[in-house]
CSV table of C-alpha atoms in Angstrom, one decimal:
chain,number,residue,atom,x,y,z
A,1,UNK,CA,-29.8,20.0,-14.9
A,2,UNK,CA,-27.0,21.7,-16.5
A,3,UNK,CA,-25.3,20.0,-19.7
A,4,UNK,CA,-21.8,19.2,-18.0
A,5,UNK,CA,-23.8,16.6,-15.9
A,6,UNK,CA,-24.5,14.7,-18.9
A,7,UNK,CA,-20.9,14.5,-20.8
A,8,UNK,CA,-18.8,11.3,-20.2
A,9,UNK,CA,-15.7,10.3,-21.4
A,10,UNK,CA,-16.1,8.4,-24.8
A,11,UNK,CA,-14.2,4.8,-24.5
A,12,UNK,CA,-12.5,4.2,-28.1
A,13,UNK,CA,-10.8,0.9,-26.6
A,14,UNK,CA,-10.9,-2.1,-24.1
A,15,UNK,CA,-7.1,-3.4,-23.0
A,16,UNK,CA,-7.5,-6.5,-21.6
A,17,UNK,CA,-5.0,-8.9,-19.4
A,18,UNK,CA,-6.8,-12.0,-21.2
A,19,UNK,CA,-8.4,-13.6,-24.2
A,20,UNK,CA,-10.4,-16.6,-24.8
A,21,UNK,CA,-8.8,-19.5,-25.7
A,22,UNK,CA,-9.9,-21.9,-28.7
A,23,UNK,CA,-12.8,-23.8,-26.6
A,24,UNK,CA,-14.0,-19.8,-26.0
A,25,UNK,CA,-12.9,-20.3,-22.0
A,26,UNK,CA,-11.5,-17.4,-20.8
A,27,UNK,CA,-7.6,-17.3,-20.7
A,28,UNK,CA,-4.9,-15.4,-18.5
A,29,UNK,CA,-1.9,-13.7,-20.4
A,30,UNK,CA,1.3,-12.2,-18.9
A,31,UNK,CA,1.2,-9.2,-21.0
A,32,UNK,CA,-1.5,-6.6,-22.0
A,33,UNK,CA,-3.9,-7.5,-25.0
A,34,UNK,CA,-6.3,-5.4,-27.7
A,35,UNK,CA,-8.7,-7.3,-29.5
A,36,UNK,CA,-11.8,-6.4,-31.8
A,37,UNK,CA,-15.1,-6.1,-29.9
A,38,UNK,CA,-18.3,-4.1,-29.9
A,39,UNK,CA,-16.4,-1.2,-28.4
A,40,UNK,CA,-13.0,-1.3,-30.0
A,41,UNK,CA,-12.5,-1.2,-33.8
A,42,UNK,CA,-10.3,-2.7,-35.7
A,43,UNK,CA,-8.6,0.5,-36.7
A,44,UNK,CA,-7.7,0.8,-32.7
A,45,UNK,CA,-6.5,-2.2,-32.2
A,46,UNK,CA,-3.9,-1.6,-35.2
A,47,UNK,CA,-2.9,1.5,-33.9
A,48,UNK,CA,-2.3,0.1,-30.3
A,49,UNK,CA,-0.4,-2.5,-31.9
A,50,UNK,CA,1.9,-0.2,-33.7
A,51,UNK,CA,2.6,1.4,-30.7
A,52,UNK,CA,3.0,-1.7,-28.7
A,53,UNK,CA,3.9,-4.6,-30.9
A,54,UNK,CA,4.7,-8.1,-29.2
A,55,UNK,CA,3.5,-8.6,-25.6
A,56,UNK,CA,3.7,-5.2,-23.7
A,57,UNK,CA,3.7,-5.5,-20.0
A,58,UNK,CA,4.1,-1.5,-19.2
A,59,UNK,CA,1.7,1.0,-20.8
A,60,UNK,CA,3.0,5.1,-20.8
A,61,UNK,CA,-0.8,6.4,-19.8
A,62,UNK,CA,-1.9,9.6,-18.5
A,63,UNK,CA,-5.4,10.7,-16.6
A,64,UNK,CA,-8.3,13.0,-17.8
A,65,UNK,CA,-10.0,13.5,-14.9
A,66,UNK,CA,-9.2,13.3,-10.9
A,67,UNK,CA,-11.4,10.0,-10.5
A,68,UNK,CA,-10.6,7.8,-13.6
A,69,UNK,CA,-11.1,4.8,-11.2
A,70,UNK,CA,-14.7,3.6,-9.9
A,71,UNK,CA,-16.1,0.5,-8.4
A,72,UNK,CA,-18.8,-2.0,-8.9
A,73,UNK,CA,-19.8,-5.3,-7.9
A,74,UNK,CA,-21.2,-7.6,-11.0
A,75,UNK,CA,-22.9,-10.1,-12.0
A,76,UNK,CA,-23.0,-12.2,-15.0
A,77,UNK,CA,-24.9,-15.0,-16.6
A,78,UNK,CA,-24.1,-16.2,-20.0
A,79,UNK,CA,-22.0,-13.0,-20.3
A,80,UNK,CA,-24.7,-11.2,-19.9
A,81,UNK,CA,-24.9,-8.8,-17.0
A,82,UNK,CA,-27.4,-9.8,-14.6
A,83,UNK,CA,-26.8,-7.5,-10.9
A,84,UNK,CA,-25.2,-4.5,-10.3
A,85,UNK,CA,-24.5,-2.7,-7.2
A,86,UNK,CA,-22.7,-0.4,-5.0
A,87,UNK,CA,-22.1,-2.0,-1.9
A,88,UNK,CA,-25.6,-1.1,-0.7
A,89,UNK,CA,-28.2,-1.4,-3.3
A,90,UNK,CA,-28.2,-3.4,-6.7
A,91,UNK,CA,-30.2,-3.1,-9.4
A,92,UNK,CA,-31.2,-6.4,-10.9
A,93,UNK,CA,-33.8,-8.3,-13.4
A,94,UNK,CA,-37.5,-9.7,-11.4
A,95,UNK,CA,-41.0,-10.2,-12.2
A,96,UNK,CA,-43.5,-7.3,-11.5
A,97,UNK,CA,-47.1,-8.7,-10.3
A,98,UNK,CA,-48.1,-9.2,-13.7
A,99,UNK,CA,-45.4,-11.6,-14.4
A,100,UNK,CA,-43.3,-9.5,-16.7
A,101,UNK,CA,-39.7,-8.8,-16.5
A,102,UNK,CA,-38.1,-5.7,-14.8
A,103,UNK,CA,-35.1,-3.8,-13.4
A,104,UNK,CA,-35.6,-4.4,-9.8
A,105,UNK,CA,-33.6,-2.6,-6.6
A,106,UNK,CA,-32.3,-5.2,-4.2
A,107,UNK,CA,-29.7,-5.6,-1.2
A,108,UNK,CA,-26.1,-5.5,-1.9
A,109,UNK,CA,-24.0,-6.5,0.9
A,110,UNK,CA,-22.3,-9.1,1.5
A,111,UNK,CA,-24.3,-11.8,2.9
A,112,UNK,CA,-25.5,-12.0,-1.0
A,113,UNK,CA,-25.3,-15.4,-1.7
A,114,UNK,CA,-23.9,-14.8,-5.1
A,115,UNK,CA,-20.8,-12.9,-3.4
A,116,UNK,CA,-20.4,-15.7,-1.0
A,117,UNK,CA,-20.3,-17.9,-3.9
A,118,UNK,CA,-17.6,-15.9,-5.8
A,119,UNK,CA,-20.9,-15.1,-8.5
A,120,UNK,CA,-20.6,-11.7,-8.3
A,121,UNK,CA,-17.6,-9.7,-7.8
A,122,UNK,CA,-16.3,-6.1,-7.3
A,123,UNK,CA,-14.9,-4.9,-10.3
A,124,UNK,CA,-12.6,-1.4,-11.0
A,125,UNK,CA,-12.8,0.2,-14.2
A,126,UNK,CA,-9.7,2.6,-14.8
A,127,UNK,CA,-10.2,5.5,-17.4
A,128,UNK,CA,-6.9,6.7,-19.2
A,129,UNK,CA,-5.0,7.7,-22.3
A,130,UNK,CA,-2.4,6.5,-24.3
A,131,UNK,CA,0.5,8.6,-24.8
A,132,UNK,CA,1.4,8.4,-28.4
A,133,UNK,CA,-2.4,7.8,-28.9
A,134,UNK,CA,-4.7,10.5,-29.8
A,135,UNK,CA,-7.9,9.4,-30.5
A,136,UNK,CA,-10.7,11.7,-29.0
A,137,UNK,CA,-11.5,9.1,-26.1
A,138,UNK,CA,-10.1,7.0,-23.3
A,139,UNK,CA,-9.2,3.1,-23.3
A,140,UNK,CA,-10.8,0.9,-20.4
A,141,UNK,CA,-9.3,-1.5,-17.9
A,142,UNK,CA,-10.9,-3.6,-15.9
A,143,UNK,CA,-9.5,-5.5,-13.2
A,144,UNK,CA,-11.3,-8.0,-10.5
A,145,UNK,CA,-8.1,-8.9,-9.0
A,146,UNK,CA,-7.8,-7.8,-5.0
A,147,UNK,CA,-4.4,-7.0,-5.2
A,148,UNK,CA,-4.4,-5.2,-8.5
A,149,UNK,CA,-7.7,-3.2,-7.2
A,150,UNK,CA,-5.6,-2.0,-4.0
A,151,UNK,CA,-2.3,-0.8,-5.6
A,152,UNK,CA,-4.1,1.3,-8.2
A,153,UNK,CA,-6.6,3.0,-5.9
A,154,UNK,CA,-3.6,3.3,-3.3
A,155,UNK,CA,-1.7,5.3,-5.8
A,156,UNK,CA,-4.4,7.1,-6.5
A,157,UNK,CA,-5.8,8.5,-2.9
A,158,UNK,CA,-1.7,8.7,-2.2
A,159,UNK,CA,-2.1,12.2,-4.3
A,160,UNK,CA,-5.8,12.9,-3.3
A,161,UNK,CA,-4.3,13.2,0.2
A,162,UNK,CA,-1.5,15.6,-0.4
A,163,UNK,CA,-3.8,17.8,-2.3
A,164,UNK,CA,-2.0,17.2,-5.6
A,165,UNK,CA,-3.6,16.5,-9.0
A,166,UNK,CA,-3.5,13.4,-11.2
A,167,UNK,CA,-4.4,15.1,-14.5
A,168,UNK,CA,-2.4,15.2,-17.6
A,169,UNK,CA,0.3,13.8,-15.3
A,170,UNK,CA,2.9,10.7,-16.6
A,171,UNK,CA,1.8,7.4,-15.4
A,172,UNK,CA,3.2,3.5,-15.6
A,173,UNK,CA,0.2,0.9,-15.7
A,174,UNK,CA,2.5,-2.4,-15.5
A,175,UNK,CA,1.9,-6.3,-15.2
A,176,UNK,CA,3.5,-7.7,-12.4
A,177,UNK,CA,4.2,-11.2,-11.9
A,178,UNK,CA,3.0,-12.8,-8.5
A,179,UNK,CA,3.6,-16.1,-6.8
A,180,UNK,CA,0.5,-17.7,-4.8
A,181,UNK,CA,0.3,-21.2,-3.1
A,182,UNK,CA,-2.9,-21.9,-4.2
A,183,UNK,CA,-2.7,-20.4,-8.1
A,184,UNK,CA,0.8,-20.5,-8.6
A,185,UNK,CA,2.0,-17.5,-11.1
A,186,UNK,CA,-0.6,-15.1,-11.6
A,187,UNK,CA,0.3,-11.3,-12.9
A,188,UNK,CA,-1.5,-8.1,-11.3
A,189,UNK,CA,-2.1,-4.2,-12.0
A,190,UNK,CA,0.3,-2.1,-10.8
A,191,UNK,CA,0.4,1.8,-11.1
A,192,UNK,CA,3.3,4.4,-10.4
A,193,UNK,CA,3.5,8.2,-11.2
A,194,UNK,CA,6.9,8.9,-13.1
A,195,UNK,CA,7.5,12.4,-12.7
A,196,UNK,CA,8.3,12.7,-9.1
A,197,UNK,CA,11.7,11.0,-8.3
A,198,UNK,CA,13.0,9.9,-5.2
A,199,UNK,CA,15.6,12.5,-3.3
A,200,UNK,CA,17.6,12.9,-0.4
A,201,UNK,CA,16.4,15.2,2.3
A,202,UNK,CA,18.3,17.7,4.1
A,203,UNK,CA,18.8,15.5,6.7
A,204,UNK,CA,21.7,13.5,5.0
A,205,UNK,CA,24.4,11.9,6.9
A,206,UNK,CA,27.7,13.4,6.1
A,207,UNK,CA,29.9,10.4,4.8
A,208,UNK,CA,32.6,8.6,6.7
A,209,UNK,CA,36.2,9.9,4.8
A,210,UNK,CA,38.8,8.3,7.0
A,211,UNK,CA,39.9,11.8,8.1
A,212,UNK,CA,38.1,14.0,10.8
A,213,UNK,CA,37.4,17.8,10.2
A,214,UNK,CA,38.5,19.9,12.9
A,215,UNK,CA,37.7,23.9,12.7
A,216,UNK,CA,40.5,25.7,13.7
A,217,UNK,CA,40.1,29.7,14.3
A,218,UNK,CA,42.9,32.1,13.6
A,219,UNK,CA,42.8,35.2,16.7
A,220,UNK,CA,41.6,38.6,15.7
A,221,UNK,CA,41.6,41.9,17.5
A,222,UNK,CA,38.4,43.4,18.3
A,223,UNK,CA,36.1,44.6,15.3
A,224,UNK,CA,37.5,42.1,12.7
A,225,UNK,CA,35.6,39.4,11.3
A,226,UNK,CA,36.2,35.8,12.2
A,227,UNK,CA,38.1,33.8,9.9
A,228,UNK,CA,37.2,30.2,10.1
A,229,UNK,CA,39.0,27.4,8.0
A,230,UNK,CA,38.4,23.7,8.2
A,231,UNK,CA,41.2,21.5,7.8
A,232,UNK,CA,41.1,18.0,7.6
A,233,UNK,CA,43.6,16.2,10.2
A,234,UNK,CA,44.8,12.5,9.9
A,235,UNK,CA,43.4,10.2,12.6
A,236,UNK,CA,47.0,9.3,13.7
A,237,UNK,CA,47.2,13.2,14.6
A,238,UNK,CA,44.1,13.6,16.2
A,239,UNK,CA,45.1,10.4,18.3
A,240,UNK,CA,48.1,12.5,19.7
A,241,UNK,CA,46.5,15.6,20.3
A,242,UNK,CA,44.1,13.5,22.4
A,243,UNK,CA,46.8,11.7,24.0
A,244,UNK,CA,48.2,15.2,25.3
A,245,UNK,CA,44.6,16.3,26.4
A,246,UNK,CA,44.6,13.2,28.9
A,247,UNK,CA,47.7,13.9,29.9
A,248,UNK,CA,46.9,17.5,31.2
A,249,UNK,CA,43.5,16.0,32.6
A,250,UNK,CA,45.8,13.1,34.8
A,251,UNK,CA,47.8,16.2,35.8
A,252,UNK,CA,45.2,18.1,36.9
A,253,UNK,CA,43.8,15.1,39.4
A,254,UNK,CA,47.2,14.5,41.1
A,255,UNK,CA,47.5,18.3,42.0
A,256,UNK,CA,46.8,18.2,45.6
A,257,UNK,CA,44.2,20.7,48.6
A,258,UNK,CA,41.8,21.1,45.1
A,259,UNK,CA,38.3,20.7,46.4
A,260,UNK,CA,35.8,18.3,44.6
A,261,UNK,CA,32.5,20.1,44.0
A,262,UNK,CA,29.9,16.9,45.9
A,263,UNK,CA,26.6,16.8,43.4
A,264,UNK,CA,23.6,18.4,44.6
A,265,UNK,CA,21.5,16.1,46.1
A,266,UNK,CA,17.8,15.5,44.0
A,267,UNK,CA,14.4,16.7,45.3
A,268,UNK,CA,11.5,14.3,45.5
A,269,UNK,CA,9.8,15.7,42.6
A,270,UNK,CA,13.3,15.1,40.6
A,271,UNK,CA,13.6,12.1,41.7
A,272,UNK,CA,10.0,10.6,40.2
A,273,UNK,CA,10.3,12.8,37.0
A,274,UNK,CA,13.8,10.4,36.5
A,275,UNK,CA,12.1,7.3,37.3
A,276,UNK,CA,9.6,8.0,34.5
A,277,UNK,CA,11.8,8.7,31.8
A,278,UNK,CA,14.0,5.6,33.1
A,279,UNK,CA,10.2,3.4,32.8
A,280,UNK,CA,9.7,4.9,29.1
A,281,UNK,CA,13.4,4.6,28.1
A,282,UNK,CA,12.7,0.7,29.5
A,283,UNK,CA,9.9,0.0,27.8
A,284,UNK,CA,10.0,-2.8,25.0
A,285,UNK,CA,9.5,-0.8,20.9
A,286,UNK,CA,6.2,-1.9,19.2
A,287,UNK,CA,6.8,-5.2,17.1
A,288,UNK,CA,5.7,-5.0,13.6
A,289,UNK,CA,7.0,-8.0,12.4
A,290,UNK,CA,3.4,-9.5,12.4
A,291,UNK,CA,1.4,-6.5,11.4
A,292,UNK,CA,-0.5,-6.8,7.9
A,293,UNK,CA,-2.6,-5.3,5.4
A,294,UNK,CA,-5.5,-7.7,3.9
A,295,UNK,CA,-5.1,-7.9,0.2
A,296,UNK,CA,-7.7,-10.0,-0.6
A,297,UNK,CA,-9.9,-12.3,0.9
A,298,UNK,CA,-12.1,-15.0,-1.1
A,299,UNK,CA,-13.5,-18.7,-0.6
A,300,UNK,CA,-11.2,-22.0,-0.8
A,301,UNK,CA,-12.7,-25.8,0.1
A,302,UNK,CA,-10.1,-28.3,2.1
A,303,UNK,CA,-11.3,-31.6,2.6
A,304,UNK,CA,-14.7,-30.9,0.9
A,305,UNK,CA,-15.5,-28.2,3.9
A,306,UNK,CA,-15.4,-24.1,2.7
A,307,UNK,CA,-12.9,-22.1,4.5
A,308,UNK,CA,-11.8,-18.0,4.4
A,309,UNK,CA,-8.8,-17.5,2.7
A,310,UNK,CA,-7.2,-14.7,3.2
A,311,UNK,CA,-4.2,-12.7,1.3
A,312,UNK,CA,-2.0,-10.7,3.8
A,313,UNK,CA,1.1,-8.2,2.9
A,314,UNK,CA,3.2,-7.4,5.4
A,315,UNK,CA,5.5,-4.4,5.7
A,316,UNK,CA,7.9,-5.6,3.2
A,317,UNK,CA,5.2,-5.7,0.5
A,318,UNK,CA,5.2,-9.5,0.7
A,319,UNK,CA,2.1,-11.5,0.4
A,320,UNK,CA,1.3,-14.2,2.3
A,321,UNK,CA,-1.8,-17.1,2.5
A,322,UNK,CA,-3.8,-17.9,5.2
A,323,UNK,CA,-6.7,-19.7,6.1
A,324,UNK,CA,-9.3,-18.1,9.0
A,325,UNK,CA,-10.3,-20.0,11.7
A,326,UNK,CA,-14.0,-20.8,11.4
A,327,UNK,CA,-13.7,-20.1,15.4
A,328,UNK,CA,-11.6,-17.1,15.0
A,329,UNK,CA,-12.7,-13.6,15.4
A,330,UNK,CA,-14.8,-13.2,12.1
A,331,UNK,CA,-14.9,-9.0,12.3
A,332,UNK,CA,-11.6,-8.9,9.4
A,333,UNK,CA,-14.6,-10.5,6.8
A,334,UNK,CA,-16.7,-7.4,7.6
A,335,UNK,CA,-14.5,-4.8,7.1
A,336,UNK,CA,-12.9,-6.2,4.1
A,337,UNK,CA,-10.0,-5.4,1.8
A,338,UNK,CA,-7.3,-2.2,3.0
A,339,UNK,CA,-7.8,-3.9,6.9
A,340,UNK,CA,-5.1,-3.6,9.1
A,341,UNK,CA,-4.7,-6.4,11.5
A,342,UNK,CA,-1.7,-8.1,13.9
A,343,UNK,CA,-1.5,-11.9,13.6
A,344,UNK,CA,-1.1,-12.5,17.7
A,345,UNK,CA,-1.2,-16.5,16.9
A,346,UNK,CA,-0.8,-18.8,13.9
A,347,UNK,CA,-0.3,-22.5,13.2
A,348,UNK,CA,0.4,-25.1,10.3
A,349,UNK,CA,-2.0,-27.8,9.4
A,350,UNK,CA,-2.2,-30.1,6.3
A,351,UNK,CA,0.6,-27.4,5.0
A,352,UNK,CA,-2.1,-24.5,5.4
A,353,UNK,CA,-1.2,-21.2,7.6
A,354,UNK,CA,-3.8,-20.8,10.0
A,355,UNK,CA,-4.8,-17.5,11.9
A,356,UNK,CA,-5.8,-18.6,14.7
A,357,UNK,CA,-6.1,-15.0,17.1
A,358,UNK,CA,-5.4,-11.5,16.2
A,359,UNK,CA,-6.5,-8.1,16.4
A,360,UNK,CA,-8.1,-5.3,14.1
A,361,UNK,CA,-5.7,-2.2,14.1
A,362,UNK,CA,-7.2,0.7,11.6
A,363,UNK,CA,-9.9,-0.4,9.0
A,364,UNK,CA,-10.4,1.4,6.2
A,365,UNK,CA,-13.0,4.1,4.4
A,366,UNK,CA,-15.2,5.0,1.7
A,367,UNK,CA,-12.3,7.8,1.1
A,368,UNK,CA,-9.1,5.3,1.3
A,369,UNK,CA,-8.5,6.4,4.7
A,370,UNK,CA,-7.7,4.5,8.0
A,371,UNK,CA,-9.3,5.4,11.2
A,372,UNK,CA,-8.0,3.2,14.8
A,373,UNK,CA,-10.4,0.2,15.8
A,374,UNK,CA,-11.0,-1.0,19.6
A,375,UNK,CA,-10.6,-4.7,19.6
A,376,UNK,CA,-12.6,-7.9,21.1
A,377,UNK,CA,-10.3,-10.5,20.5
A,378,UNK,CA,-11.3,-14.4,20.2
A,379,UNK,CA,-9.1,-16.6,20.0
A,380,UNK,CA,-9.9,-20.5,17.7
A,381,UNK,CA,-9.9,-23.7,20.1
């Protein structure tokens, strides 16, 4: 085994999105929070305070490493952890056949009655460093939050794609206020690179000036150069010269024994190659007024009975609440968070959004990528 396998980045800090309140039950806040625990000393949290006094709701951070962020789901009882696991296997505390207690390998997937329960959740840990902050470590978030999981890990494999690095490279970590039926205001992760800048491409339009440029070319004998100047004519001007063109062109049909050149008539083979293009210029452009990414997707209870909810965003980063169908097609529970799906038919009851039929589009993978699914769709009676 060689040595670099067993060096990990030290953690000096924990920043947290919470704290716990005076009964010691844990408590959201709108900003981001350092407090004195077993990993972070005192000494850090005063200098994270200097350089963010009051409530800070944007951290300057930048990345050691080309994965900072990783995944787990977790378990705890009395804040203790209890499961771990990848997706696939967990390692968690049973009895050995003399009755003693030991680390156990177990299922993880997610007919686990503790996930179904909302016991055990997947958790991202993001690995950074402060600017203005130099300490010989990193400072850990950790987020359970589907939408905050998603925009960080979609910034991330947004760069992983086009080959570039994330190291030593400016980054915003912010807390952004959201708006939920069921929870009202709650605040997630979200994480933007700040050194690349949105530009115009080549292909601008050129800007409407009231005035229309017309080239004008001066003659030249043989051998010279061209001499090209744009000028810029006033529309009443161009309106005239126009005027005269149409006046030539009515002349031109009232002189008399001109022959009129009769089109050539199509072949067979032309004729069919026209039709097609006409069919594809006909056809009706893809709707993707109801296409949506699943955010997040957890348990709710109406009238007593447990129901899917699911978060959607649509194409205009909005999110939006549903509830699934118990006798919908059940396949978007499978393939989770990063899903791709068209909403083909919804209804309202007791002021709930229900998905009633729809259809998988891409689902996602292990990498952040999105491969194309074949549906079956069913459709709730």
């Amino acid at each position: 085994m060689k040595i670099e396998n067993l060096v990990r980045d030290k953690v000096i800090g924990h920043i947290k999105t919470g704290t716990k309140s005076e009964t010691g039950l844990p408590k959201k806040l709108p900003f981001f929070n350092v407090e004195e625990d077993k990993v972070t000393s005192s000494d850090m949290v005063d200098i994270f305070k200097q350089l963010y006094p009051g409530q800070p709701k944007v951290l300057k951070i930048r990345f050691v490493d080309e994965d900072p962020f990783s995944f787990k789901f977790k378990r705890y009882v009395n804040n203790k952890i209890a499961c771990i696991g990848n997706g696939t296997k967990a390692i968690t505390i049973g009895k050995n056949a003399k009755g003693n207690k030991e680390q156990i390998e177990v299922e993880c997937s997610e007919d686990c009655e503790h996930r179904l329960t909302g016991k055990c959740k997947l958790v991202g840990s993001l690995k950074f460093v402060l600017e203005g902050i130099e300490a010989g470590g990193v400072w850990l978030i950790k987020t359970t939050g589907g939408l905050s999981l998603s925009n960080i890990a979609s910034e991330i494999v947004k760069y992983k794609k086009a080959g570039m690095s994330i190291v030593d490279v400016p980054f915003e970590l912010k807390l952004d206020a959201q708006e939920s039926l069921a929870y009202g205001t709650y605040y997630s992760l979200d994480l933007r690179r700040t050194d690349i800048k949105p530009q115009l491409t080549n292909a601008t339009p050129a800007l409407n000036t009231g005035d229309i440029p017309v080239e004008t070319t001066k003659q030249i004998a043989e051998g010279e150069k061209e001499n090209k100047k744009v000028v810029n004519i006033p529309k009443n001007d161009v309106k005239e010269k126009k005027s005269k063109e149409e006046t030539k062109q009515e002349e031109k049909v009232k002189e008399p024994n001109k022959e009129v050149e009769q089109p050539r008539q199509k072949s067979e083979k032309e004729q069919k190659e026209a039709q097609k293009t006409e069919d594809k210029i006909q056809q009706p452009q893809e709707d993707f007024s109801n296409t949506f990414y699943v955010m997040e997707i957890s348990d709710t209870l109406i009238n007593n009975q447990k129901f899917k909810k699911i978060i959607l965003q649509d194409l205009n980063s909005q999110d939006n609440e549903y509830i699934l169908h118990p006798k919908a097609n059940q396949d978007m529970l499978k393939y989770g968070v990063g899903t791709i799906i068209n909403v083909l038919k919804s209804k309202i009851e007791a002021g709930k959004n229900i998905i009633c039929q729809y259809e998988i589009k891409q689902i996602p993978q292990e990498d952040g990528s999105l491969i194309e699914f074949n549906n079956e769709m069913k459709e709730a009676v």
